[in-house]
Tab-separated table of C-alpha atoms in Angstrom:
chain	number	residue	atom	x	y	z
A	1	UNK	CA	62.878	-15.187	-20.569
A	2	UNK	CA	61.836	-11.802	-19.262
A	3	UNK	CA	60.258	-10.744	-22.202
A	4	UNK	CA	58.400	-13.813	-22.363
A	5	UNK	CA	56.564	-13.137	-19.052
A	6	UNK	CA	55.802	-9.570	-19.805
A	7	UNK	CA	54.115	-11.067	-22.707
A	8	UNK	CA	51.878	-13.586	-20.658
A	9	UNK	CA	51.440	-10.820	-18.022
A	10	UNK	CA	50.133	-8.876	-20.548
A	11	UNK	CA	47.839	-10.942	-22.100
A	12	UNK	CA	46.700	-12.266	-18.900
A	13	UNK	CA	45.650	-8.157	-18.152
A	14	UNK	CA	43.943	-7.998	-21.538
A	15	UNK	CA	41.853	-11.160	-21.219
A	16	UNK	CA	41.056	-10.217	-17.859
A	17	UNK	CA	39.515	-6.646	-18.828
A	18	UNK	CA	37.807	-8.118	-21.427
A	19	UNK	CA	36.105	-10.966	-19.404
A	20	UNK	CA	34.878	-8.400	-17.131
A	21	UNK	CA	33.794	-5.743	-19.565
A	22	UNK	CA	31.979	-9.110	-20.784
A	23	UNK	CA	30.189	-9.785	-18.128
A	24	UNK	CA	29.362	-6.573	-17.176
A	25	UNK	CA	27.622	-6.197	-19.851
A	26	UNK	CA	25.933	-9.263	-20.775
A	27	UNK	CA	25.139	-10.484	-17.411
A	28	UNK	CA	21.593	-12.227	-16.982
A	29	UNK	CA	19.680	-12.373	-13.925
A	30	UNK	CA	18.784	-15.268	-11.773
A	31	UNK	CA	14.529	-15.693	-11.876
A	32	UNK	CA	14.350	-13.621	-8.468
A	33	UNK	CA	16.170	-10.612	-9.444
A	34	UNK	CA	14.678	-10.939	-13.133
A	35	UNK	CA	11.072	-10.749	-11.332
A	36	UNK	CA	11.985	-8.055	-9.331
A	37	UNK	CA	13.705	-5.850	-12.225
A	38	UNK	CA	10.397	-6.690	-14.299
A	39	UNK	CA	7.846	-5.348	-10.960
A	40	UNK	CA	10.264	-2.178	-10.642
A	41	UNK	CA	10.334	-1.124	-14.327
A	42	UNK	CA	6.525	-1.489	-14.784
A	43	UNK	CA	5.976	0.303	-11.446
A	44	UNK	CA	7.314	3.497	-12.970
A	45	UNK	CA	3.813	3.568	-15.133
A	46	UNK	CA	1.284	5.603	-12.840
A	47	UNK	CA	-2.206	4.509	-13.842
A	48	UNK	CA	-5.277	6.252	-13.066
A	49	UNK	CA	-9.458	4.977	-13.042
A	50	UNK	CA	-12.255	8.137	-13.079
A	51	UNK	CA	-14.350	8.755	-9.843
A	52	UNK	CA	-17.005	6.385	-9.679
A	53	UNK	CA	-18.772	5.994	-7.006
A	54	UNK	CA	-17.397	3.343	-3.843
A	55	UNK	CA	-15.491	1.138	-6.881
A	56	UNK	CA	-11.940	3.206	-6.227
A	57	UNK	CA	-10.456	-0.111	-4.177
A	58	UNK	CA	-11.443	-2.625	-7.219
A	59	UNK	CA	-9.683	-0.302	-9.410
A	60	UNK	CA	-7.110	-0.318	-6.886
A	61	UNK	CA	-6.724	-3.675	-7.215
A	62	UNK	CA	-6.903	-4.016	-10.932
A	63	UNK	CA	-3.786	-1.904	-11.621
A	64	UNK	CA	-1.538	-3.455	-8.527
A	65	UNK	CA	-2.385	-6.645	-8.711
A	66	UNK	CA	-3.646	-6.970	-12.257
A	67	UNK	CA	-1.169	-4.712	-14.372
A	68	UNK	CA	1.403	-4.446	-11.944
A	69	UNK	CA	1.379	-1.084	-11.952
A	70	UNK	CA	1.253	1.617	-9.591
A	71	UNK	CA	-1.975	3.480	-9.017
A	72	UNK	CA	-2.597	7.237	-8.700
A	73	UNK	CA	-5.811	7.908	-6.907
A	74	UNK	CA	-7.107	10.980	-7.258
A	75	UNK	CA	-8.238	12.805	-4.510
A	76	UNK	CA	-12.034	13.989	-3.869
A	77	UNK	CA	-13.613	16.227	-6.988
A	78	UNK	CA	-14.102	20.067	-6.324
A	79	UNK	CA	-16.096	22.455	-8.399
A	80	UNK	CA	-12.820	22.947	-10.770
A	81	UNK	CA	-13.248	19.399	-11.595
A	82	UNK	CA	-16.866	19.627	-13.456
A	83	UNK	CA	-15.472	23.133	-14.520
A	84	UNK	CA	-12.726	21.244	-16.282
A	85	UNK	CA	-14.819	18.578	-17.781
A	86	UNK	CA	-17.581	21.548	-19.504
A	87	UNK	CA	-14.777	23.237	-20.276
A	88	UNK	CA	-13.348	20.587	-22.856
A	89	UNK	CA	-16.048	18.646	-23.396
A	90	UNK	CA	-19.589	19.075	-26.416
A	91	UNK	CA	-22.279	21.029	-24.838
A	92	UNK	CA	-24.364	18.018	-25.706
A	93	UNK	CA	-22.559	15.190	-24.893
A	94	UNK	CA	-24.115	13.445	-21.571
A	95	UNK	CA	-22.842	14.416	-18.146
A	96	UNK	CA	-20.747	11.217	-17.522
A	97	UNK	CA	-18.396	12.603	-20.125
A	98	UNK	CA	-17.938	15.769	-18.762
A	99	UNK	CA	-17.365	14.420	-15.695
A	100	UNK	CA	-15.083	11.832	-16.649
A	101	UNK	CA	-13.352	14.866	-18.570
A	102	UNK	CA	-12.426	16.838	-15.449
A	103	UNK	CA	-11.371	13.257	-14.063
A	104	UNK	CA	-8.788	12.847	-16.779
A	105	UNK	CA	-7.395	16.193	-16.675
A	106	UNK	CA	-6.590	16.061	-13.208
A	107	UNK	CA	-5.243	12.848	-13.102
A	108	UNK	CA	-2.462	13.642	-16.355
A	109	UNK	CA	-2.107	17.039	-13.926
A	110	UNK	CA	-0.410	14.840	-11.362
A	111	UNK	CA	1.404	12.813	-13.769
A	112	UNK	CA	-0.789	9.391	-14.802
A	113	UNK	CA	0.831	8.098	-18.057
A	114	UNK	CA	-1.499	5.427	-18.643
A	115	UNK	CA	-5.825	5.975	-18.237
A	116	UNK	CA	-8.318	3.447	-17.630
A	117	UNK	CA	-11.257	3.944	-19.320
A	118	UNK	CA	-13.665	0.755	-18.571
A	119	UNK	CA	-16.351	1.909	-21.202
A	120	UNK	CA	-20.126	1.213	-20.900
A	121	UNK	CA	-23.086	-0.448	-22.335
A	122	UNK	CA	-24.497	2.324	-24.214
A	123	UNK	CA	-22.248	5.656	-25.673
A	124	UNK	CA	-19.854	5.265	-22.977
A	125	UNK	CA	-18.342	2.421	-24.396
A	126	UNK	CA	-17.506	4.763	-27.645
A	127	UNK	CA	-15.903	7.672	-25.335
A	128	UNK	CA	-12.630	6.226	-24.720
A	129	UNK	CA	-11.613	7.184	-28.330
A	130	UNK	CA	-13.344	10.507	-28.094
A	131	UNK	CA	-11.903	11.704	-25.117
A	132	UNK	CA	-8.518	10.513	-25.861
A	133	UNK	CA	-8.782	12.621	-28.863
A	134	UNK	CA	-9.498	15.473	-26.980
A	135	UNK	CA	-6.806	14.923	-24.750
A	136	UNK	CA	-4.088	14.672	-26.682
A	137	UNK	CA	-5.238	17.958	-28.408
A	138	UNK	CA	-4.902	19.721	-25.494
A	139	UNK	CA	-1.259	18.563	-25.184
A	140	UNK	CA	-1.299	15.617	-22.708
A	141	UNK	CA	1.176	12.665	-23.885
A	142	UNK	CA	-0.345	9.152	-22.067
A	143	UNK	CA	-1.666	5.724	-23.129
A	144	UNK	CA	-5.235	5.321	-22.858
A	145	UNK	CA	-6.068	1.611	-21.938
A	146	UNK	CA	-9.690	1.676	-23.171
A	147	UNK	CA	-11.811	-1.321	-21.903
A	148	UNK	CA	-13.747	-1.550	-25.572
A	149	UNK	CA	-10.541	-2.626	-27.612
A	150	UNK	CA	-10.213	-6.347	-28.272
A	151	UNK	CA	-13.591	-7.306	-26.442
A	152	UNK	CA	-14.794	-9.180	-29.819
A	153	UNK	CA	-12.007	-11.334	-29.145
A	154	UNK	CA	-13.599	-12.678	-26.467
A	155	UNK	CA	-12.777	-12.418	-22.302
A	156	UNK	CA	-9.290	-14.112	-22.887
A	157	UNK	CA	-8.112	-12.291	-26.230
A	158	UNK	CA	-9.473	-9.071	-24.400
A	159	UNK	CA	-7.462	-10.105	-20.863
A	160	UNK	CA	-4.152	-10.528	-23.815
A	161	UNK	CA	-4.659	-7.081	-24.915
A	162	UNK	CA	-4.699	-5.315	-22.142
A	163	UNK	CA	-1.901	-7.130	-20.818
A	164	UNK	CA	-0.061	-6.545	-23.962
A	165	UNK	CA	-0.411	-2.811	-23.626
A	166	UNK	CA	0.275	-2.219	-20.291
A	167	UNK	CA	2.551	-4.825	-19.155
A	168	UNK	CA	3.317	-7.610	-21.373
A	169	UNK	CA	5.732	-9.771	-19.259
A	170	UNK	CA	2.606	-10.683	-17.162
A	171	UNK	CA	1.888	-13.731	-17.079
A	172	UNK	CA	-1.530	-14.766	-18.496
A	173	UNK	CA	-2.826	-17.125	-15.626
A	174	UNK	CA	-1.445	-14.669	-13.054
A	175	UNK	CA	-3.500	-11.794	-14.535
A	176	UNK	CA	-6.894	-14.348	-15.457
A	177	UNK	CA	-6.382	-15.154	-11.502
A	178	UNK	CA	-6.275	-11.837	-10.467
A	179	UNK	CA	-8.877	-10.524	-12.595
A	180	UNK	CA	-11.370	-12.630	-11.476
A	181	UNK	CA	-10.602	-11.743	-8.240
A	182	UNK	CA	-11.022	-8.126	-9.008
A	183	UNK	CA	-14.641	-8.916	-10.324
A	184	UNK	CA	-15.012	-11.074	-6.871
A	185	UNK	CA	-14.818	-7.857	-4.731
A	186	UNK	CA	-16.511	-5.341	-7.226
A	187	UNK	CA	-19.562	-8.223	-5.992
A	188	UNK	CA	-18.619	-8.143	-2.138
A	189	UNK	CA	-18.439	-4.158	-2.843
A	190	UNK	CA	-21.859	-4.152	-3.772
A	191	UNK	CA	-23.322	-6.712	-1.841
A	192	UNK	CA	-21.938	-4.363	1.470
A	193	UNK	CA	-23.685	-1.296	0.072
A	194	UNK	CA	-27.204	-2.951	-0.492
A	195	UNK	CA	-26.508	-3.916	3.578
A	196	UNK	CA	-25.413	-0.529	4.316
A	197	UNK	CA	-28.097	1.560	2.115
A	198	UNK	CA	-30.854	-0.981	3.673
A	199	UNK	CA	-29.905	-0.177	6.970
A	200	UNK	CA	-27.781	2.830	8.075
A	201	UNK	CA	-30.513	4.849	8.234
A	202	UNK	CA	-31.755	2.992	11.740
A	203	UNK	CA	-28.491	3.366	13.724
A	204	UNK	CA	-28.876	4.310	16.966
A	205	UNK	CA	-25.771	6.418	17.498
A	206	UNK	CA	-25.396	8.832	13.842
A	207	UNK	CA	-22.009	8.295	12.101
A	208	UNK	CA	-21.295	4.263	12.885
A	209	UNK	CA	-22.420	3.225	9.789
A	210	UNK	CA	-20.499	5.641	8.305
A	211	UNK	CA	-17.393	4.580	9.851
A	212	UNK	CA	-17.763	1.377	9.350
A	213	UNK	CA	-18.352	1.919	5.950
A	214	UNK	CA	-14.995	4.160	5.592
A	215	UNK	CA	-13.284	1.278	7.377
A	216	UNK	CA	-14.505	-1.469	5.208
A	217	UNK	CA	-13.487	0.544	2.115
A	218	UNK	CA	-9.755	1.352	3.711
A	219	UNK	CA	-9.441	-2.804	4.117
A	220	UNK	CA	-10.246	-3.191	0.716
A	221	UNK	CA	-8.123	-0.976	-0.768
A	222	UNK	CA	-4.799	-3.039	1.221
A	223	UNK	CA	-6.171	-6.329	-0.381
A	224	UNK	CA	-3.925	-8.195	-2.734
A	225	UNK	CA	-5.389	-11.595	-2.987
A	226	UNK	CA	-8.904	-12.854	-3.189
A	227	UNK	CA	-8.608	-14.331	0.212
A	228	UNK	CA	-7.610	-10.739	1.598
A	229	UNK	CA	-11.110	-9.506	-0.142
A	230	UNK	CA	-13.077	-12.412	1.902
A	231	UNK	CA	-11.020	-10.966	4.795
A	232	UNK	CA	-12.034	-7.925	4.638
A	233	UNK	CA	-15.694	-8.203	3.749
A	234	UNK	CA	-16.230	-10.333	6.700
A	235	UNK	CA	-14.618	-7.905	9.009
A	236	UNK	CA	-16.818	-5.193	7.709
A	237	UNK	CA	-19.605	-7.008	7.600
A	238	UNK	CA	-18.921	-7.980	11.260
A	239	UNK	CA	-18.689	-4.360	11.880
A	240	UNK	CA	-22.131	-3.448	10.200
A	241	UNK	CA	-24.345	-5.757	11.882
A	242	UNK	CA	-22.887	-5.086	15.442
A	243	UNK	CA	-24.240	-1.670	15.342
A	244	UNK	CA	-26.586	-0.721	17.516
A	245	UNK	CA	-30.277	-0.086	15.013
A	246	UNK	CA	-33.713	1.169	16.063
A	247	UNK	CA	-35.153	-0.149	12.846
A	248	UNK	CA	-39.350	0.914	12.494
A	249	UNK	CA	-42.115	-1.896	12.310
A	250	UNK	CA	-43.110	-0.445	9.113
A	251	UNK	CA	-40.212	1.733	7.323
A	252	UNK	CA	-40.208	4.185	4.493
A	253	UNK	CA	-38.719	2.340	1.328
A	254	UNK	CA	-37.371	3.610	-1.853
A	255	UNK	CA	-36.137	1.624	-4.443
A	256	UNK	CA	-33.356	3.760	-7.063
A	257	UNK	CA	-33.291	2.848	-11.016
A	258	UNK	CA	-31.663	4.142	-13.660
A	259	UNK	CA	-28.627	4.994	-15.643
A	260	UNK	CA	-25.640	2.982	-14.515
A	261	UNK	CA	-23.214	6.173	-13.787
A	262	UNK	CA	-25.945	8.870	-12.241
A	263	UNK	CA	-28.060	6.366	-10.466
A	264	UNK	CA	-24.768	4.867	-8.748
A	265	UNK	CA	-22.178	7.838	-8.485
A	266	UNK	CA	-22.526	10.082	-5.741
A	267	UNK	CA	-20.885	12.980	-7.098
A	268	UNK	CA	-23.467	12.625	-10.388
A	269	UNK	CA	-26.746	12.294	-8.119
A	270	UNK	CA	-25.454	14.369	-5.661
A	271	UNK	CA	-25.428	11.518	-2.858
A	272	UNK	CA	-28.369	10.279	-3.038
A	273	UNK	CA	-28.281	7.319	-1.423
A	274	UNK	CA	-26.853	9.385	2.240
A	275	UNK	CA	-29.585	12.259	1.651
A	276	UNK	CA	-32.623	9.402	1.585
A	277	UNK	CA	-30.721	7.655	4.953
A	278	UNK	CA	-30.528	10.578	6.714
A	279	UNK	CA	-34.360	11.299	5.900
A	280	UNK	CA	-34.579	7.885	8.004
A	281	UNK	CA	-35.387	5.547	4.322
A	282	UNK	CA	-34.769	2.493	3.579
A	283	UNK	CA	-32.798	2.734	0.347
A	284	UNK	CA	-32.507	0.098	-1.835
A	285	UNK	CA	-30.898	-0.049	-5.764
A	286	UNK	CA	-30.703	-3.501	-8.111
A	287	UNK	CA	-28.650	-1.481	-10.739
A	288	UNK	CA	-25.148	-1.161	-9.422
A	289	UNK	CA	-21.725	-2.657	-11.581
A	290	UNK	CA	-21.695	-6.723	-10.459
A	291	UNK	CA	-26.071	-7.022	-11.031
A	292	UNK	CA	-25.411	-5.712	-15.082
A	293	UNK	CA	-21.887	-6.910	-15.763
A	294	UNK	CA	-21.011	-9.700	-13.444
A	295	UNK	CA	-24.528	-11.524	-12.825
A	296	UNK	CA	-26.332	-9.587	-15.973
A	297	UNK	CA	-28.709	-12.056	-17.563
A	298	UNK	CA	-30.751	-9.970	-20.034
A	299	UNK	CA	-33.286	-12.431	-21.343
A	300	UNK	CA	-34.247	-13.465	-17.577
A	301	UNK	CA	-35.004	-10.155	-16.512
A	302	UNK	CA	-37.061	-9.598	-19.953
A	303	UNK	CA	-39.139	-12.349	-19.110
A	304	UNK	CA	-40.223	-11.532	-15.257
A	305	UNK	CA	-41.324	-8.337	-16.959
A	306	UNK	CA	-43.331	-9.755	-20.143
A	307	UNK	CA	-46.159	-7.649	-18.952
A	308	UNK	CA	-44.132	-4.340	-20.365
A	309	UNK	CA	-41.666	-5.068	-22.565
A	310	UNK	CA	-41.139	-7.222	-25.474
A	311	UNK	CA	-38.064	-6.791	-26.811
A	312	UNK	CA	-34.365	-5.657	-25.268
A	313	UNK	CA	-35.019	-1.815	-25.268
A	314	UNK	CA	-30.890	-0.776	-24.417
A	315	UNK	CA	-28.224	-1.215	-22.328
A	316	UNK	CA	-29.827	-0.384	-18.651
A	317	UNK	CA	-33.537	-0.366	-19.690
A	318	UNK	CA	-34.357	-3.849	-18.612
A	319	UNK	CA	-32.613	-3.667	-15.822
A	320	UNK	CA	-34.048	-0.536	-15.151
A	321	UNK	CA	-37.855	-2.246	-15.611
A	322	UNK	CA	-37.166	-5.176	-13.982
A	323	UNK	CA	-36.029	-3.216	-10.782
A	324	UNK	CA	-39.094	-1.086	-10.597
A	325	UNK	CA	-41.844	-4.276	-11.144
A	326	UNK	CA	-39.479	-6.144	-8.180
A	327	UNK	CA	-40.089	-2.631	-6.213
A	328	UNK	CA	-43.972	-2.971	-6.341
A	329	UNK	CA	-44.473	-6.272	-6.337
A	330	UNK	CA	-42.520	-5.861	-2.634
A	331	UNK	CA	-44.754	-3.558	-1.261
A	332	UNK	CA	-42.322	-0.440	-1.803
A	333	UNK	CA	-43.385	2.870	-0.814
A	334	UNK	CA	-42.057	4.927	-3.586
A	335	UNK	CA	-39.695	4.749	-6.730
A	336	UNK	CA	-36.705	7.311	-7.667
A	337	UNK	CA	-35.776	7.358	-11.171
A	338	UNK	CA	-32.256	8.763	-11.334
A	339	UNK	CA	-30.469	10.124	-15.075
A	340	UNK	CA	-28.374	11.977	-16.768
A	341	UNK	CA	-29.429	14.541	-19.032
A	342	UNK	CA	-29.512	13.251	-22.886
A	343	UNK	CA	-29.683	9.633	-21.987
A	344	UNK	CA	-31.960	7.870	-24.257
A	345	UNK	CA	-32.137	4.380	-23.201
A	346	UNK	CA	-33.802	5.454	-19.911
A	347	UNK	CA	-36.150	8.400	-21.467
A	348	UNK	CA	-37.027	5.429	-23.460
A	349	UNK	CA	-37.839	3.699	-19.996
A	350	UNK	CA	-40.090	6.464	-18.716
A	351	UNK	CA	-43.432	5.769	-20.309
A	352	UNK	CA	-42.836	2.256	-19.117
A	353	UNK	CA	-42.199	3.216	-15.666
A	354	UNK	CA	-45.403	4.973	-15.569
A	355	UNK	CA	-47.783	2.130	-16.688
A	356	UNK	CA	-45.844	0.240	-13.895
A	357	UNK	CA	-45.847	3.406	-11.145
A	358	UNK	CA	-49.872	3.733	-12.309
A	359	UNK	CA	-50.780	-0.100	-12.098
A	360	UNK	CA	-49.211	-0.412	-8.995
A	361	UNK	CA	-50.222	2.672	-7.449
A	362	UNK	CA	-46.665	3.964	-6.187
A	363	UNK	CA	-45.422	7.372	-6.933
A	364	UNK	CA	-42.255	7.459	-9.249
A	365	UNK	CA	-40.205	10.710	-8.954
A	366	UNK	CA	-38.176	11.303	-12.003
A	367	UNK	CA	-34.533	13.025	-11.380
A	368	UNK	CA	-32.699	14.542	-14.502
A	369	UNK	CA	-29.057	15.376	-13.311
A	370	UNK	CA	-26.976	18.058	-15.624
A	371	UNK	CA	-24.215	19.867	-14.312
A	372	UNK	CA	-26.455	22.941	-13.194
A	373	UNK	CA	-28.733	20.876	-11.152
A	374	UNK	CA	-28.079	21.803	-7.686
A	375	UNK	CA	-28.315	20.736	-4.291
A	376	UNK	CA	-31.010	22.697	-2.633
A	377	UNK	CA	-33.401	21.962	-5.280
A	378	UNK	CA	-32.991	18.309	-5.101
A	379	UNK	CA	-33.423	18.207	-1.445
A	380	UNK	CA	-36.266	20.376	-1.942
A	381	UNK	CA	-38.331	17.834	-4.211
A	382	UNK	CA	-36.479	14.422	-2.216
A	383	UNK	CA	-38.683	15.940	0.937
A	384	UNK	CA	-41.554	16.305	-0.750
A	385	UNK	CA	-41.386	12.986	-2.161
A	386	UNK	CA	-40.678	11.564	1.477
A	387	UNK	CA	-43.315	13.593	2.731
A	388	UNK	CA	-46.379	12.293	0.232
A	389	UNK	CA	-45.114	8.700	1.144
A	390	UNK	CA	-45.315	9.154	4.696
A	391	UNK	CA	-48.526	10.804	4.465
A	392	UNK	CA	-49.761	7.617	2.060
A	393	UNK	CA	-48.864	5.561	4.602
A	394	UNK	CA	-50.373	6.830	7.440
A	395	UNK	CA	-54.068	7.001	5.320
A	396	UNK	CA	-53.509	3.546	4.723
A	397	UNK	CA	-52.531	2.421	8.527
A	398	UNK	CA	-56.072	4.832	9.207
């Protein structure tokens, strides 16, 4: 009888070790802490965007709310950056490259696994494989999400592979949703720098527009949802056109064209747009990243120009054309042509821009940006331009 209930004793101890081992080890989840083990293992991938211009909060939002991922900004360039990028990049590749070079390097330096590179309409969209390869010569080990793989597939099979590299246990709705919200403030993003560019330069009290640019851009960056973006654009909006402006009767106004990277980034054209506002101009620039991706309708803007070009000429020279005639035919006082060095879609654009500058009778000055051009030399010619226009103007008030 004894021995009988050692035996069940016993057995009752082994099944019970078992059973637990068991569980222990093939426990699943409920949905909640599935979700959350799913958000925590794919926030271990750091993901990092290049400098470009006021678009840091969209990419922001692409890799939180988007991938799921967590996103390494990188803090402001310095002269090692562009040393960097000349460093490991052609001597006659364009300047975006090398700039996007000393980008890259500095993000892997603080430990990004995963790069975004969104590509381009013209050789940008081919240096994603270029300067991967360069990269991973140098030593780095990361994923490169480039923006150019799987876009034949169309905007859905693209959305599938990108999630499938990054993150594949997104869902697709959830990251269709999110994307398009993404695009939705990359618009508001642009639509409050053609209100601050058009007007900052008339503030009453120096630095408000500033700040409430600065504090727009901090709201943006907490957004998660496309409601939080409307949030946060009316707020700064709010902010923007409470500020106190002593705006002339008759204002100096200067519309920007060019290539999409130098005309827009203000560590490529050496900020442009805050040296014209503090010269007290009215700034103004169609070519910015919702007007060619979002809203880009090539065959429109062809035709409002029929009077110069025939045919589609490359990836920003339309654009490019189209801004300019809008520019004259609104009574502009002057033109800025803004480029990279080596970019042939917009020395294509040049001769054009002269017919245009020469029909119209406004002065077009041509900026060529390489990584030697330097600061007191543009502000140099930028005042003489301003100068000539104010002096135009005047003779023509006389």
């Amino acid at each position: 009888m004894q021995d009988d209930v050692n035996d069940i004793t016993s057995e009752q101890i082994r099944s019970k070790v078992v059973f637990e081992r068991s569980s222990k080890r093939h426990h699943i989840p409920g949905p909640a802490l599935l979700k959350k083990f799913k958000r925590d293992r794919h926030k271990t991938h750091r993901v990092s965007v290049f400098r470009y211009a006021y678009y840091d909060p969209a990419f922001k939002f692409f890799v939180e709310q988007v991938l799921d991922c967590e996103y390494l900004a990188l803090p402001p360039s310095t002269k090692r950056t562009m040393e960097l990028g000349i460093q490991n990049s052609a001597d006659d590749v364009c300047t975006p490259f090398k700039h996007m070079m000393g980008d890259w390097i500095e993000a892997l330096e603080l430990g990004a696994d995963i790069l975004v590179q969104v590509g381009g309409p013209c050789r940008l969209g081919y240096y994603g494989e270029a300067q991967e390869s360069i990269l991973r010569d140098m030593g780095y080990n990361f994923t490169m999400l480039n923006f150019s793989h799987g876009i034949e597939q169309g905007y859905f099979g693209w959305g599938k592979e990108v999630l499938k590299t990054v993150n594949p246990d997104i869902g697709i709705a959830h990251g269709v949703k999110q994307l398009l919200a993404c695009g939705h403030m990359l618009t508001k993003l642009d639509q409050a720098r053609d209100f601050y560019m058009a007007n900052a330069a008339f503030e009453v009290k120096r630095g408000e527009f500033r700040a409430a640019w600065d504090a727009l851009m901090d709201d943006m960056r907490a957004c998660e949802t496309k409601h939080d973006i409307d949030e946060a654009y009316s707020r700064g909006m709010e902010r923007m056109r409470a500020i106190e402006s002593n705006r002339p009767k008759d204002p100096i106004r200067i519309g920007i064209v060019g290539e999409i990277y130098t005309a827009i980034d203000g560590d490529s054209n050496l900020d442009l747009d805050e040296k014209l506002i503090d010269m007290g101009v009215e700034v103004h620039r169609m070519i910015n990243f919702s007007n060619r991706y979002t809203h880009y309708n090539e065959p429109n803007l062809r035709r409002g120009v029929s009077d110069y070009v025939r045919y589609d000429m490359g990836p920003t020279s339309t654009i490019t054309i189209a801004a300019a005639k809008k520019y004259v035919d609104a009574g502009f006082d002057g033109i800025i042509h803004a480029k990279c060095a080596g970019c042939t879609p917009e020395i294509d654009c040049i001769p054009t821009l002269r017919r245009i500058g020469e029909d119209a009778r406004v002065p077009i000055l041509y900026l060529t940006y390489d990584t030697e051009t330097s600061d007191t030399g543009l502000m140099t010619r930028l005042e003489a331009f301003y100068d000539m226009l104010a002096m135009k103007k005047e003779k023509i008030r006389k």
